[in-house]
Amino acid sequence: MVLNRRKSKQTLKHFVDKIQVLAVVCNQWGDTGKGKFVDFFSGWADIIARGTGGANAGHTINVGGKEYIFNLIPSGILYDQYGKINVLGNGMVLHMPRLIEELEKLNELEISYSNLRISSNAHVTMPYHILLELVSEKAKGKKAIGTTLRAIGPTYADKIRRTGVRVNDLLNPAKLEEKVKENYAFTEAVLKGVFGLRKKDIAQLMKDERLGSGRYVYKGKVNISEIVAHYSFMGNEIKHLITDTKELIERKLSKGKKLLLEGAQGLLLGIDHGTFPYVTSSDPSINGLCSGVGISALSVDLCLGLVKAPYMTRVGGGPFPTELEDEALAEKIRKKGREYGATTGRPRRIGWTDLVALKYAVGINGPNLVLTKMDICDGFEELKICKKYIYSNEEKSIINGKEFSKGKTTTSFISDGEMLSKFKPVYETAKGWEGPINEFEAYNDLPKELRNYIRAIEKFTGGKVRAISVGPGREETIIRD
Ligand code: IMP
């Protein structure tokens, strides 16, 4: 095949020519390849802010040819040396030992983080949160959510209960002690009452390396004073980075500075709109992200929603209607797409891109789409497209006020995880394209089968595909004029 290498007029810069606030979010279950875009736009922005989630996210930073995985520090940290501000916003939950470890790694790699700022209102993951998550995930058995075991849920639970420890509390030992005592008493009552643990079982579990390797155990009991002392110490280590980040961002925006909002996880994993209860505990939508950094959603000039196509992935438990039954095909895609979790290393589940779910996501994150990993399915003869679900359970269910019995179809997304698992996808077949598509540079030169596939996505979802990513390199992005 003779490839046409006509130059596209546009690069990613085209998106940010005349704007001040850009958001990059994921429209699926996470892992849609945000890294490359966040990295590119970090070069444009003055401030790079995260607002949701915590150490459950993972991204790779490449320094001197070596790859390092970071969970909390935004990808924009490599731009700190140019005076760019990286923010961990109020909506985040911070795993303190992991944060300190990442800062130490940055020191070791001689990467500056002097402009990193941490919201005083972000919540702090405490050792008893991790303990609770380990115990409750285990107790769920087959119904386990398959969390990253970074205690995202228990930390947000204390936030919602209005008792959680905030970053600022770390700098006020008396307040910290009071809160830790109160929260620990509550957690211990749950561990005993719900999970049947005894004090000595709890102390034993606390010896896990994820819980300080026995650091918080003294004479067979959990040692609250040590938790308080250690967390105060860690608070002091980051004291110079803690500030009112909402006010900081507001001030910078009023001076015309440019802001990049870095989403984490994905819309379908969101506590409000995701496949509940198989979700994380933050709202990774554009709305949650704005709230998590303390700005109005109205100030976002452009929100790019990332979508993996023609295949998508999920890590952990929960329904995935279009998941491939053909394990050989799934493995082929997994290998070629390097689909293994950055935080946990788990192999990702593979399925066809679900347009019912995407239409739902477009309704929340808006119409601007970037399709990623498209090159992975180069050379596939045919692709499956899901525009409908069919209820496949013998027993009837009421969903969103409507009765579903076997055979009934819907084109609406079902955000109740248990209910969604009762549906199967109804597929249409689309023709695949020959590759390699990363040799093309202009959208209109791409194979017509690929453009037809994109047209089908747009027609069904109401979204507008603004760019497609055809490889890991920045330049391997085709912008649609
Ligand atoms: P948690 O956020 O650790 O509580 O995990 C809840 C669910 O979200 C699990 O199914 C995780 O696998 C999934 N999850 C959390 N963070 C990510 C992510 O960054 N990418 C993909 N899945 C994630």
Short mmCIF file of C-alpha atoms and ligand atoms in Angstrom, two decimals:
data_model
loop_
_atom_site.label_atom_id
_atom_site.label_comp_id
_atom_site.label_asym_id
_atom_site.label_seq_id
_atom_site.Cartn_x
_atom_site.Cartn_y
_atom_site.Cartn_z
CA MET A 1 0.00 0.00 0.00
CA VAL A 2 1.36 3.43 -0.93
CA LEU A 3 0.86 5.76 1.96
CA ASN A 4 -0.05 9.35 1.51
CA ARG A 5 2.10 11.51 3.75
CA ARG A 6 0.50 14.85 3.12
CA LYS A 7 1.19 17.13 6.12
CA SER A 8 -1.65 18.13 8.39
CA LYS A 9 -1.86 21.85 8.98
CA GLN A 10 -2.59 21.35 12.64
CA THR A 11 -0.88 20.05 15.77
CA LEU A 12 -2.26 19.67 19.29
CA LYS A 13 -1.36 23.31 19.79
CA HIS A 14 -4.36 24.14 17.64
CA PHE A 15 -6.64 23.34 20.61
CA VAL A 16 -5.07 25.85 22.97
CA ASP A 17 -4.34 28.75 20.66
CA LYS A 18 -6.96 31.04 22.13
CA ILE A 19 -8.02 29.51 25.41
CA GLN A 20 -7.18 29.83 29.10
CA VAL A 21 -8.61 26.71 30.76
CA LEU A 22 -8.36 23.24 29.26
CA ALA A 23 -9.49 19.97 30.82
CA VAL A 24 -8.47 16.46 29.82
CA VAL A 25 -10.80 13.78 31.16
CA CYS A 26 -11.60 10.16 30.40
CA ASN A 27 -15.00 9.05 29.10
CA GLN A 28 -14.59 5.36 29.91
CA TRP A 29 -13.20 3.26 32.79
CA GLY A 30 -9.84 5.03 32.93
CA ASP A 31 -6.57 4.28 31.19
CA THR A 32 -7.42 6.01 27.94
CA GLY A 33 -3.91 7.33 27.44
CA LYS A 34 -4.28 10.73 29.06
CA GLY A 35 -0.57 10.90 29.82
CA LYS A 36 0.59 11.96 26.39
CA PHE A 37 -1.97 14.77 26.16
CA VAL A 38 -1.41 16.01 29.69
CA ASP A 39 2.30 15.99 28.98
CA PHE A 40 1.88 18.01 25.79
CA PHE A 41 -0.52 20.54 27.30
CA SER A 42 1.64 20.92 30.42
CA GLY A 43 4.08 22.66 28.12
CA TRP A 44 1.36 25.20 27.33
CA ALA A 45 -0.19 25.65 30.78
CA ASP A 46 1.09 27.76 33.68
CA ILE A 47 -0.76 25.62 36.23
CA ILE A 48 -1.46 21.89 36.06
CA ALA A 49 -4.04 20.73 38.58
CA ARG A 50 -5.47 17.44 39.74
CA GLY A 51 -8.77 17.55 41.59
CA THR A 52 -10.02 14.01 42.09
CA GLY A 53 -8.87 10.62 43.32
CA GLY A 54 -5.52 9.90 44.88
CA ALA A 55 -2.90 7.20 44.76
CA ASN A 56 -5.24 4.96 42.75
CA ALA A 57 -4.18 6.80 39.58
CA GLY A 58 -0.87 5.95 38.01
CA HIS A 59 1.25 7.45 35.32
CA THR A 60 4.72 6.92 34.05
CA ILE A 61 7.37 9.60 34.02
CA ASN A 62 10.32 9.02 31.76
CA VAL A 63 13.62 10.40 33.05
CA GLY A 64 16.92 9.69 31.35
CA GLY A 65 15.48 6.75 29.45
CA LYS A 66 14.10 5.14 32.63
CA GLU A 67 10.42 4.87 33.52
CA TYR A 68 9.07 5.77 36.98
CA ILE A 69 5.51 5.29 38.15
CA PHE A 70 3.92 8.12 40.08
CA ASN A 71 0.50 7.98 41.69
CA LEU A 72 -0.06 11.39 43.23
CA ILE A 73 2.32 13.91 41.73
CA PRO A 74 0.84 15.37 38.52
CA SER A 75 2.57 14.52 35.25
CA GLY A 76 3.34 18.22 34.83
CA ILE A 77 6.03 18.05 37.53
CA LEU A 78 8.74 17.85 34.87
CA TYR A 79 7.80 21.44 34.00
CA ASP A 80 8.31 22.67 37.57
CA GLN A 81 11.81 23.78 36.61
CA TYR A 82 10.24 26.25 34.17
CA GLY A 83 8.19 27.83 36.93
CA LYS A 84 4.97 25.93 36.27
CA ILE A 85 2.74 25.29 39.24
CA ASN A 86 1.47 21.77 39.88
CA VAL A 87 -1.53 21.52 42.18
CA LEU A 88 -3.02 18.68 44.21
CA GLY A 89 -6.52 20.07 44.68
CA ASN A 90 -9.04 20.05 47.49
CA GLY A 91 -11.03 17.18 45.96
CA MET A 92 -8.15 14.73 46.24
CA VAL A 93 -7.38 12.14 48.89
CA LEU A 94 -3.72 11.90 49.82
CA HIS A 95 -1.90 8.77 50.85
CA MET A 96 0.82 10.49 52.85
CA PRO A 97 3.56 7.81 52.87
CA ARG A 98 3.16 7.47 49.12
CA LEU A 99 3.33 11.25 48.68
CA ILE A 100 6.52 11.47 50.73
CA GLU A 101 7.98 8.54 48.80
CA GLU A 102 7.24 10.30 45.50
CA LEU A 103 8.82 13.53 46.73
CA GLU A 104 11.89 11.59 47.81
CA LYS A 105 12.03 9.99 44.37
CA LEU A 106 11.91 13.45 42.80
CA ASN A 107 14.79 14.55 45.07
CA GLU A 108 16.77 11.49 44.06
CA LEU A 109 16.15 12.13 40.36
CA GLU A 110 16.97 15.82 40.90
CA ILE A 111 13.57 16.85 39.57
CA SER A 112 12.51 20.12 41.09
CA TYR A 113 9.10 20.45 42.77
CA SER A 114 9.46 23.84 44.33
CA ASN A 115 6.25 25.04 42.67
CA LEU A 116 4.16 22.08 43.77
CA ARG A 117 1.20 23.18 45.88
CA ILE A 118 -1.06 20.98 47.99
CA SER A 119 -4.53 22.02 49.05
CA SER A 120 -4.98 22.39 52.78
CA ASN A 121 -8.49 21.01 52.28
CA ALA A 122 -7.55 17.76 50.55
CA HIS A 123 -8.35 14.72 52.67
CA VAL A 124 -5.77 12.38 54.11
CA THR A 125 -5.79 8.60 53.89
CA MET A 126 -4.97 7.16 57.31
CA PRO A 127 -3.64 3.67 58.13
CA TYR A 128 -7.03 2.58 59.47
CA HIS A 129 -8.61 3.44 56.11
CA ILE A 130 -6.27 0.99 54.41
CA LEU A 131 -7.02 -1.61 57.05
CA LEU A 132 -10.75 -1.18 56.54
CA GLU A 133 -10.40 -1.51 52.78
CA LEU A 134 -8.28 -4.66 53.01
CA VAL A 135 -10.80 -6.27 55.32
CA SER A 136 -13.93 -5.18 53.50
CA GLU A 137 -12.69 -6.10 50.02
CA LYS A 138 -11.77 -9.55 51.29
CA ALA A 139 -15.15 -9.98 52.93
CA LYS A 140 -16.96 -9.11 49.69
CA GLY A 141 -15.59 -12.26 48.06
CA LYS A 142 -16.87 -12.51 44.49
CA LYS A 143 -18.52 -9.13 44.80
CA ALA A 144 -15.22 -7.39 45.54
CA ILE A 145 -14.82 -4.12 43.68
CA GLY A 146 -11.22 -4.94 42.92
CA THR A 147 -9.98 -1.63 44.26
CA THR A 148 -6.37 -0.52 44.03
CA LEU A 149 -6.17 -0.99 47.85
CA ARG A 150 -5.19 2.64 48.26
CA ALA A 151 -8.19 3.18 50.57
CA ILE A 152 -9.85 5.69 48.30
CA GLY A 153 -13.34 4.62 49.43
CA PRO A 154 -12.80 4.72 53.21
CA THR A 155 -11.01 8.08 52.95
CA TYR A 156 -13.85 9.65 50.99
CA ALA A 157 -16.33 7.97 53.35
CA ASP A 158 -14.86 9.92 56.29
CA LYS A 159 -15.05 13.07 54.17
CA ILE A 160 -18.73 12.47 53.50
CA ARG A 161 -19.31 11.59 57.18
CA ARG A 162 -17.76 15.01 57.86
CA THR A 163 -15.14 13.59 60.18
CA GLY A 164 -12.17 13.07 57.85
CA VAL A 165 -8.67 14.39 58.40
CA ARG A 166 -7.73 17.23 56.07
CA VAL A 167 -4.20 18.22 55.13
CA ASN A 168 -4.37 21.31 57.31
CA ASP A 169 -5.14 19.15 60.36
CA LEU A 170 -1.70 17.57 59.99
CA LEU A 171 -0.22 20.90 61.02
CA ASN A 172 -2.38 21.17 64.14
CA PRO A 173 -1.51 18.18 66.35
CA ALA A 174 -4.25 18.65 68.94
CA LYS A 175 -6.95 18.73 66.29
CA LEU A 176 -5.34 15.84 64.49
CA GLU A 177 -5.29 13.76 67.65
CA GLU A 178 -8.93 14.44 68.38
CA LYS A 179 -9.97 13.47 64.86
CA VAL A 180 -7.80 10.37 64.72
CA LYS A 181 -9.19 9.17 68.05
CA GLU A 182 -12.76 9.72 66.94
CA ASN A 183 -12.28 8.16 63.51
CA TYR A 184 -10.29 5.25 64.79
CA ALA A 185 -12.95 4.46 67.42
CA PHE A 186 -15.55 4.40 64.67
CA THR A 187 -13.41 2.21 62.41
CA GLU A 188 -12.59 -0.17 65.23
CA ALA A 189 -16.27 -0.54 66.07
CA VAL A 190 -16.94 -1.45 62.43
CA LEU A 191 -14.02 -3.89 62.29
CA LYS A 192 -15.26 -5.58 65.44
CA GLY A 193 -19.01 -5.34 64.96
CA VAL A 194 -19.27 -5.94 61.21
CA PHE A 195 -16.22 -8.02 60.45
CA GLY A 196 -15.93 -9.83 63.79
CA LEU A 197 -12.29 -8.89 64.39
CA ARG A 198 -10.78 -8.78 67.84
CA LYS A 199 -8.33 -6.14 69.06
CA LYS A 200 -5.43 -8.51 68.62
CA ASP A 201 -6.55 -9.45 65.04
CA ILE A 202 -6.60 -5.77 64.21
CA ALA A 203 -3.12 -5.26 65.66
CA GLN A 204 -1.93 -8.28 63.67
CA LEU A 205 -3.35 -6.90 60.43
CA MET A 206 -1.72 -3.56 61.19
CA LYS A 207 1.64 -5.29 60.76
CA ASP A 208 1.05 -5.45 56.99
CA GLU A 209 3.66 -3.45 55.10
CA ARG A 210 0.88 -1.37 53.53
CA LEU A 211 -0.04 -0.30 57.05
CA GLY A 212 3.34 0.75 58.35
CA SER A 213 4.78 -2.75 58.99
CA GLY A 214 3.87 -2.72 62.67
CA ARG A 215 4.93 0.86 63.25
CA TYR A 216 1.49 1.70 64.63
CA VAL A 217 1.31 -1.30 66.97
CA TYR A 218 2.45 -1.16 70.58
CA LYS A 219 2.01 -3.94 73.13
CA GLY A 220 -0.48 -5.75 70.92
CA LYS A 221 -2.69 -2.70 70.40
CA VAL A 222 -3.05 -0.02 67.76
CA ASN A 223 -0.98 2.93 68.88
CA ILE A 224 -2.94 6.11 68.14
CA SER A 225 -0.15 8.36 69.48
CA GLU A 226 2.26 6.96 66.92
CA ILE A 227 -0.24 7.51 64.09
CA VAL A 228 -0.65 11.13 65.22
CA ALA A 229 3.09 11.66 65.62
CA HIS A 230 3.94 10.14 62.24
CA TYR A 231 1.24 12.02 60.36
CA SER A 232 2.21 15.29 62.07
CA PHE A 233 5.78 14.63 61.04
CA MET A 234 4.78 13.98 57.43
CA GLY A 235 2.58 17.10 57.49
CA ASN A 236 5.58 19.14 58.55
CA GLU A 237 7.66 17.66 55.75
CA ILE A 238 5.24 19.14 53.21
CA LYS A 239 4.29 22.27 55.19
CA HIS A 240 5.98 24.58 52.70
CA LEU A 241 3.86 23.13 49.90
CA ILE A 242 0.48 23.44 51.63
CA THR A 243 -1.72 26.37 50.74
CA ASP A 244 -5.21 27.50 49.76
CA THR A 245 -4.95 26.23 46.18
CA LYS A 246 -8.42 27.47 45.25
CA GLU A 247 -7.37 31.01 46.03
CA LEU A 248 -4.03 30.52 44.27
CA ILE A 249 -5.68 29.31 41.05
CA GLU A 250 -8.24 32.12 41.16
CA ARG A 251 -5.49 34.70 41.54
CA LYS A 252 -3.44 33.26 38.69
CA LEU A 253 -6.46 33.02 36.39
CA SER A 254 -7.30 36.67 37.03
CA LYS A 255 -3.80 37.50 35.79
CA GLY A 256 -4.41 35.61 32.56
CA LYS A 257 -2.43 32.49 33.48
CA LYS A 258 -3.38 29.26 31.74
CA LEU A 259 -4.75 26.25 33.55
CA LEU A 260 -4.71 22.58 32.63
CA LEU A 261 -7.10 20.36 34.57
CA GLU A 262 -5.81 16.80 34.69
CA GLY A 263 -8.59 14.26 35.09
CA ALA A 264 -8.06 10.92 36.83
CA GLN A 265 -9.87 7.58 36.45
CA GLY A 266 -12.86 7.84 34.11
CA LEU A 267 -16.49 8.84 33.92
CA LEU A 268 -17.79 5.27 34.10
CA LEU A 269 -15.86 4.79 37.36
CA GLY A 270 -17.46 7.84 38.95
CA ILE A 271 -19.34 7.69 42.20
CA ASP A 272 -22.29 9.59 40.70
CA HIS A 273 -22.43 8.47 37.10
CA GLY A 274 -20.40 5.27 37.03
CA THR A 275 -21.46 1.63 37.30
CA PHE A 276 -22.24 1.84 41.01
CA PRO A 277 -21.13 0.14 43.25
CA TYR A 278 -18.26 -0.96 40.98
CA VAL A 279 -16.78 2.50 40.97
CA THR A 280 -14.18 4.61 42.65
CA SER A 281 -15.36 7.12 45.26
CA SER A 282 -14.73 10.43 43.51
CA ASP A 283 -16.50 12.08 40.60
CA PRO A 284 -14.00 12.03 37.72
CA SER A 285 -16.31 13.95 35.37
CA ILE A 286 -15.53 17.51 34.35
CA ASN A 287 -17.92 18.66 37.08
CA GLY A 288 -16.13 16.71 39.81
CA LEU A 289 -12.79 17.88 38.52
CA CYS A 290 -13.80 21.56 38.64
CA SER A 291 -15.21 21.14 42.11
CA GLY A 292 -12.04 19.33 43.13
CA VAL A 293 -9.83 22.28 42.23
CA GLY A 294 -12.32 24.93 43.26
CA ILE A 295 -13.26 26.59 39.98
CA SER A 296 -16.54 27.08 38.17
CA ALA A 297 -17.24 24.59 35.38
CA LEU A 298 -18.23 27.66 33.36
CA SER A 299 -14.61 28.77 33.24
CA VAL A 300 -13.52 25.69 31.29
CA ASP A 301 -12.96 26.73 27.69
CA LEU A 302 -12.44 23.25 26.31
CA CYS A 303 -12.92 19.81 27.79
CA LEU A 304 -11.36 16.99 25.80
CA GLY A 305 -12.93 13.62 26.62
CA LEU A 306 -10.63 10.71 25.88
CA VAL A 307 -12.05 7.52 24.42
CA LYS A 308 -10.25 4.33 23.55
CA ALA A 309 -11.47 2.95 20.22
CA PRO A 310 -12.23 0.54 18.65
CA TYR A 311 -11.51 -1.37 21.85
CA MET A 312 -11.80 -0.26 25.47
CA THR A 313 -10.65 -1.60 28.82
CA ARG A 314 -11.61 -1.99 32.44
CA VAL A 315 -9.52 -2.99 35.47
CA GLY A 316 -11.03 -4.54 38.57
CA GLY A 317 -14.54 -5.95 39.04
CA GLY A 318 -17.86 -4.76 37.71
CA PRO A 319 -19.97 -5.08 34.58
CA PHE A 320 -18.46 -4.61 31.15
CA PRO A 321 -21.14 -5.44 28.54
CA THR A 322 -18.83 -5.49 25.53
CA GLU A 323 -16.04 -7.50 27.18
CA LEU A 324 -14.51 -9.92 24.67
CA GLU A 325 -15.32 -13.58 25.14
CA ASP A 326 -12.58 -14.48 22.69
CA GLU A 327 -9.63 -14.58 25.11
CA ALA A 328 -7.11 -15.05 22.29
CA LEU A 329 -8.24 -11.81 20.65
CA ALA A 330 -8.31 -10.07 24.05
CA GLU A 331 -4.75 -11.20 24.74
CA LYS A 332 -3.58 -10.04 21.32
CA ILE A 333 -4.99 -6.57 21.97
CA ARG A 334 -3.72 -6.54 25.59
CA LYS A 335 -0.20 -7.34 24.46
CA LYS A 336 -0.10 -4.91 21.57
CA GLY A 337 -1.78 -2.14 23.58
CA ARG A 338 0.32 -2.83 26.74
CA GLU A 339 -2.87 -3.07 28.73
CA TYR A 340 -1.62 -3.67 32.27
CA GLY A 341 -2.53 -1.42 35.20
CA ALA A 342 0.13 1.20 36.01
CA THR A 343 -0.66 1.15 39.74
CA THR A 344 -1.35 -2.54 40.31
CA GLY A 345 0.14 -4.26 37.24
CA ARG A 346 -3.12 -6.16 36.76
CA PRO A 347 -3.98 -7.21 33.18
CA ARG A 348 -6.79 -5.01 31.94
CA ARG A 349 -10.04 -6.53 30.73
CA ILE A 350 -10.62 -5.92 27.02
CA GLY A 351 -13.85 -5.25 25.10
CA TRP A 352 -15.21 -3.44 22.08
CA THR A 353 -15.86 0.29 22.41
CA ASP A 354 -19.35 0.72 23.81
CA LEU A 355 -21.24 3.56 22.13
CA VAL A 356 -24.21 3.37 24.51
CA ALA A 357 -21.81 4.18 27.34
CA LEU A 358 -20.03 6.81 25.27
CA LYS A 359 -23.24 8.64 24.42
CA TYR A 360 -23.97 8.76 28.14
CA ALA A 361 -20.48 10.13 28.85
CA VAL A 362 -20.80 12.79 26.15
CA GLY A 363 -23.95 14.01 27.92
CA ILE A 364 -21.82 14.77 30.99
CA ASN A 365 -18.31 15.55 29.78
CA GLY A 366 -19.42 17.30 26.60
CA PRO A 367 -19.00 16.61 22.90
CA ASN A 368 -15.26 17.05 22.27
CA LEU A 369 -13.67 13.66 21.84
CA VAL A 370 -10.16 12.41 21.30
CA LEU A 371 -9.92 8.79 20.18
CA THR A 372 -6.86 6.97 21.45
CA LYS A 373 -5.01 3.73 20.74
CA MET A 374 -6.63 3.49 17.31
CA ASP A 375 -3.51 1.99 15.81
CA ILE A 376 -3.80 -1.11 18.00
CA CYS A 377 -6.58 -2.49 15.82
CA ASP A 378 -4.82 -1.81 12.51
CA GLY A 379 -5.36 -4.71 10.13
CA PHE A 380 -8.49 -6.05 11.86
CA GLU A 381 -10.90 -7.27 9.20
CA GLU A 382 -13.96 -6.30 11.14
CA LEU A 383 -14.88 -4.38 14.26
CA LYS A 384 -17.91 -4.68 16.49
CA ILE A 385 -19.90 -1.61 17.46
CA CYS A 386 -22.39 -1.68 20.31
CA LYS A 387 -25.33 0.72 20.02
CA LYS A 388 -27.86 -1.26 22.03
CA TYR A 389 -28.11 -3.61 25.01
CA ILE A 390 -30.46 -6.57 25.34
CA TYR A 391 -31.79 -7.73 28.70
CA SER A 392 -30.65 -11.33 29.05
CA ASN A 393 -31.81 -12.42 32.47
CA GLU A 394 -34.66 -14.84 33.20
CA GLU A 395 -35.94 -12.73 36.09
CA LYS A 396 -37.55 -9.38 35.41
CA SER A 397 -36.07 -6.17 36.82
CA ILE A 398 -37.22 -2.61 37.24
CA ILE A 399 -34.60 -0.22 35.96
CA ASN A 400 -35.02 3.53 35.93
CA GLY A 401 -38.74 2.96 36.55
CA LYS A 402 -39.16 0.63 33.55
CA GLU A 403 -39.77 -3.11 33.58
CA PHE A 404 -37.22 -5.25 31.75
CA SER A 405 -37.85 -8.86 30.81
CA LYS A 406 -35.73 -11.16 28.68
CA GLY A 407 -35.26 -9.82 25.14
CA LYS A 408 -36.10 -6.19 25.84
CA THR A 409 -33.54 -3.80 24.38
CA THR A 410 -32.39 -0.35 25.35
CA THR A 411 -30.16 2.29 23.83
CA SER A 412 -29.75 4.03 27.20
CA PHE A 413 -26.83 3.37 29.50
CA ILE A 414 -27.63 1.58 32.78
CA SER A 415 -25.52 3.02 35.58
CA ASP A 416 -26.63 0.47 38.17
CA GLY A 417 -23.76 -2.00 38.07
CA GLU A 418 -25.80 -5.03 39.18
CA MET A 419 -28.50 -4.26 36.63
CA LEU A 420 -26.05 -3.57 33.82
CA SER A 421 -24.58 -7.03 34.31
CA LYS A 422 -27.96 -8.47 33.20
CA PHE A 423 -27.56 -7.01 29.71
CA LYS A 424 -25.62 -8.21 26.70
CA PRO A 425 -24.45 -6.03 23.83
CA VAL A 426 -26.17 -6.00 20.46
CA TYR A 427 -23.48 -5.49 17.84
CA GLU A 428 -23.28 -4.02 14.42
CA THR A 429 -20.27 -4.90 12.35
CA ALA A 430 -18.01 -2.32 10.77
CA LYS A 431 -15.21 -2.88 8.30
CA GLY A 432 -11.72 -2.55 9.71
CA TRP A 433 -8.84 -0.73 8.04
CA GLU A 434 -5.42 -1.61 6.82
CA GLY A 435 -2.54 -0.14 8.74
CA PRO A 436 -0.30 1.25 9.80
CA ILE A 437 -2.36 4.39 10.39
CA ASN A 438 0.44 6.13 12.24
CA GLU A 439 2.03 6.78 8.87
CA PHE A 440 -0.72 9.24 8.00
CA GLU A 441 -0.62 12.86 9.00
CA ALA A 442 -3.83 14.37 7.63
CA TYR A 443 -7.27 13.26 8.72
CA ASN A 444 -8.74 13.20 5.23
CA ASP A 445 -6.05 10.81 4.04
CA LEU A 446 -6.92 8.16 6.61
CA PRO A 447 -8.53 4.96 5.29
CA LYS A 448 -12.19 5.49 4.49
CA GLU A 449 -13.19 2.56 6.74
CA LEU A 450 -11.66 4.38 9.70
CA ARG A 451 -13.42 7.63 8.82
CA ASN A 452 -16.70 5.72 8.47
CA TYR A 453 -16.14 4.22 11.89
CA ILE A 454 -15.63 7.70 13.32
CA ARG A 455 -18.73 8.95 11.56
CA ALA A 456 -20.72 6.14 13.19
CA ILE A 457 -19.44 7.18 16.61
CA GLU A 458 -20.36 10.80 16.03
CA LYS A 459 -23.80 10.02 14.63
CA PHE A 460 -24.75 7.83 17.56
CA THR A 461 -23.21 9.78 20.44
CA GLY A 462 -23.58 13.39 19.32
CA GLY A 463 -19.87 13.81 20.03
CA LYS A 464 -17.35 15.42 17.74
CA VAL A 465 -14.04 13.66 17.22
CA ARG A 466 -11.41 16.40 17.36
CA ALA A 467 -8.29 14.28 17.17
CA ILE A 468 -7.14 10.71 17.00
CA SER A 469 -4.10 9.27 18.62
CA VAL A 470 -2.26 6.69 16.54
CA GLY A 471 0.79 6.01 18.70
CA PRO A 472 2.47 7.03 21.95
CA GLY A 473 4.46 9.93 20.50
CA ARG A 474 3.04 13.46 20.60
CA GLU A 475 3.45 13.76 16.86
CA GLU A 476 1.46 10.56 16.41
CA THR A 477 -1.76 12.51 16.74
CA ILE A 478 -3.98 13.42 13.82
CA ILE A 479 -5.95 16.59 14.34
CA ARG A 480 -9.29 16.98 12.64
CA ASP A 481 -9.52 20.48 11.20
P1 IMP B 1 -10.40 2.46 43.94
O1 IMP B 1 -10.41 3.76 43.22
O2 IMP B 1 -9.03 2.00 44.32
O3 IMP B 1 -11.35 2.46 45.10
O4 IMP B 1 -10.94 1.32 42.95
C1 IMP B 1 -12.30 1.29 42.50
C2 IMP B 1 -12.36 0.80 41.07
O5 IMP B 1 -11.79 1.78 40.22
C3 IMP B 1 -11.58 -0.49 40.81
O6 IMP B 1 -12.28 -1.25 39.84
C4 IMP B 1 -10.27 0.00 40.23
O7 IMP B 1 -9.65 -0.96 39.41
C5 IMP B 1 -10.75 1.20 39.44
N1 IMP B 1 -9.72 2.24 39.27
C6 IMP B 1 -9.27 3.11 40.20
N2 IMP B 1 -8.33 3.92 39.68
C7 IMP B 1 -8.19 3.57 38.40
C8 IMP B 1 -7.38 4.07 37.33
O8 IMP B 1 -6.60 5.03 37.46
N3 IMP B 1 -7.55 3.44 36.13
C9 IMP B 1 -8.42 2.42 35.95
N4 IMP B 1 -9.19 1.93 36.91
C10 IMP B 1 -9.08 2.49 38.13
#
